[in-house]
Amino acid sequence: MALNDITERFLNTVSWLINERIVQDKKDLAVNLGISTSLMTEITKGRSNIGVVPIKNIVVKYNISAEWLLTGNGSMLKTPTTSEPPCNPVVTPLEDGEKGSMLDTINTQAHIIKDLTAKIATLESRLGQNEA
């Protein structure tokens, strides 16, 4: 059975997702797409064409362009639409009192992180001893 164009583009996407380490392997992708691993095998071996469910799920879950997948037009990955607001955060200057308060919070959080990091190291050490 000759692969149709959509199935070929789907397989290109599968390879890209694996190469980019977005999914571990074809089995992992099959589970994420809601299809059986045996169907994924049939598709990758050219014995079956891709169906609607995996097409829909790969488009929704992995930012793949439906237009590209179905027609070959455009690029594989969706591009942001112009209606999406740009990510330009508004930065307002802090008052003197706010700066001190923020620095106190940051220092407190830094100490908490340091303590938690030490606890994690202790627990990992204990776990290692228990496994030995």
XYZ file of C-alpha atoms in Angstrom:
132
model
C 0.000 0.000 0.000
C 1.385 3.371 -0.979
C 1.265 6.034 1.712
C -0.914 9.034 1.043
C 0.514 12.535 1.467
C -1.193 13.105 4.813
C 0.221 9.888 6.233
C 3.688 10.813 4.959
C 3.487 14.215 6.662
C 2.178 12.524 9.807
C 5.200 10.185 9.785
C 7.524 13.173 9.284
C 5.900 14.716 12.353
C 6.351 11.489 14.321
C 10.061 11.462 13.476
C 10.395 15.126 14.422
C 8.623 14.615 17.773
C 10.938 11.707 18.613
C 14.106 13.476 17.404
C 13.226 16.588 19.418
C 12.573 14.352 22.456
C 9.043 15.679 22.778
C 7.917 12.044 22.968
C 10.039 9.060 23.959
C 9.133 6.763 21.102
C 6.305 5.659 18.815
C 4.639 3.719 21.633
C 4.594 6.828 23.852
C 3.166 8.880 20.990
C 0.488 6.278 20.223
C -0.714 6.404 23.826
C -0.760 10.225 23.747
C -2.695 10.210 20.471
C -5.294 7.740 21.739
C -4.484 4.970 19.285
C -3.159 1.474 19.786
C 0.511 0.742 19.407
C -0.391 -1.865 16.794
C -2.145 0.796 14.692
C 0.926 3.032 15.041
C 3.062 0.125 13.821
C 0.757 -0.454 10.855
C 0.928 3.239 9.952
C 4.717 3.464 10.265
C 5.181 0.312 8.163
C 2.946 1.731 5.428
C 0.219 -0.869 5.848
C -2.392 1.625 7.075
C -3.183 5.277 6.481
C -3.624 7.697 9.338
C -7.144 8.290 10.659
C -9.066 11.280 11.979
C -8.419 10.690 15.716
C -4.618 10.731 15.540
C -4.700 13.692 13.152
C -6.896 15.684 15.534
C -4.836 14.744 18.580
C -1.429 15.453 17.037
C -2.661 18.880 15.937
C -4.131 19.727 19.337
C -1.457 18.234 21.607
C 1.745 19.037 19.721
C 1.173 22.447 18.103
C 1.183 20.941 14.611
C -0.440 22.966 11.839
C -3.616 21.262 10.615
C -3.293 23.066 7.287
C 0.226 21.720 6.775
C -0.718 18.209 7.854
C -3.753 18.051 5.572
C -2.560 20.044 2.543
C 1.199 20.437 2.821
C 0.844 24.232 2.745
C 2.709 26.342 5.275
C 5.010 25.098 7.987
C 4.671 22.034 10.191
C 4.371 24.019 13.418
C 1.536 26.426 14.091
C 2.563 30.041 14.184
C 0.999 32.449 16.666
C -1.927 34.373 15.264
C -1.845 38.124 15.107
C -4.853 38.256 17.420
C -2.748 36.934 20.279
C -1.495 39.782 22.444
C 2.267 40.236 22.475
C 4.070 39.265 25.628
C 5.201 42.706 26.769
C 5.013 42.848 30.536
C 4.291 46.206 32.098
C 7.020 47.129 34.535
C 6.275 49.762 37.106
C 8.899 51.179 39.419
C 8.742 50.086 43.050
C 8.466 52.455 45.944
C 11.329 52.388 48.474
C 9.251 50.509 51.058
C 8.202 47.914 48.493
C 11.816 47.206 47.526
C 12.756 46.322 51.092
C 9.695 44.136 51.506
C 10.415 42.289 48.247
C 14.051 41.772 49.178
C 12.992 40.350 52.542
C 10.611 37.947 50.776
C 13.298 36.902 48.294
C 15.831 36.295 51.076
C 13.290 34.253 53.060
C 12.477 32.168 50.001
C 16.187 31.645 49.280
C 16.690 30.255 52.806
C 13.668 27.971 52.433
C 15.000 26.681 49.110
C 18.429 26.059 50.657
C 16.852 24.110 53.544
C 14.657 22.066 51.215
C 17.616 21.302 48.949
C 19.540 19.976 51.964
C 16.553 17.849 53.016
C 16.237 16.427 49.512
C 19.925 15.518 49.498
C 19.526 13.780 52.877
C 16.471 11.844 51.688
C 18.208 10.833 48.444
C 21.171 9.610 50.486
C 18.885 7.562 52.745
C 17.080 6.163 49.713
C 20.405 5.148 48.191
C 21.397 3.374 51.417
C 18.067 1.532 51.535
C 18.440 0.350 47.942
C 21.926 -1.012 48.604
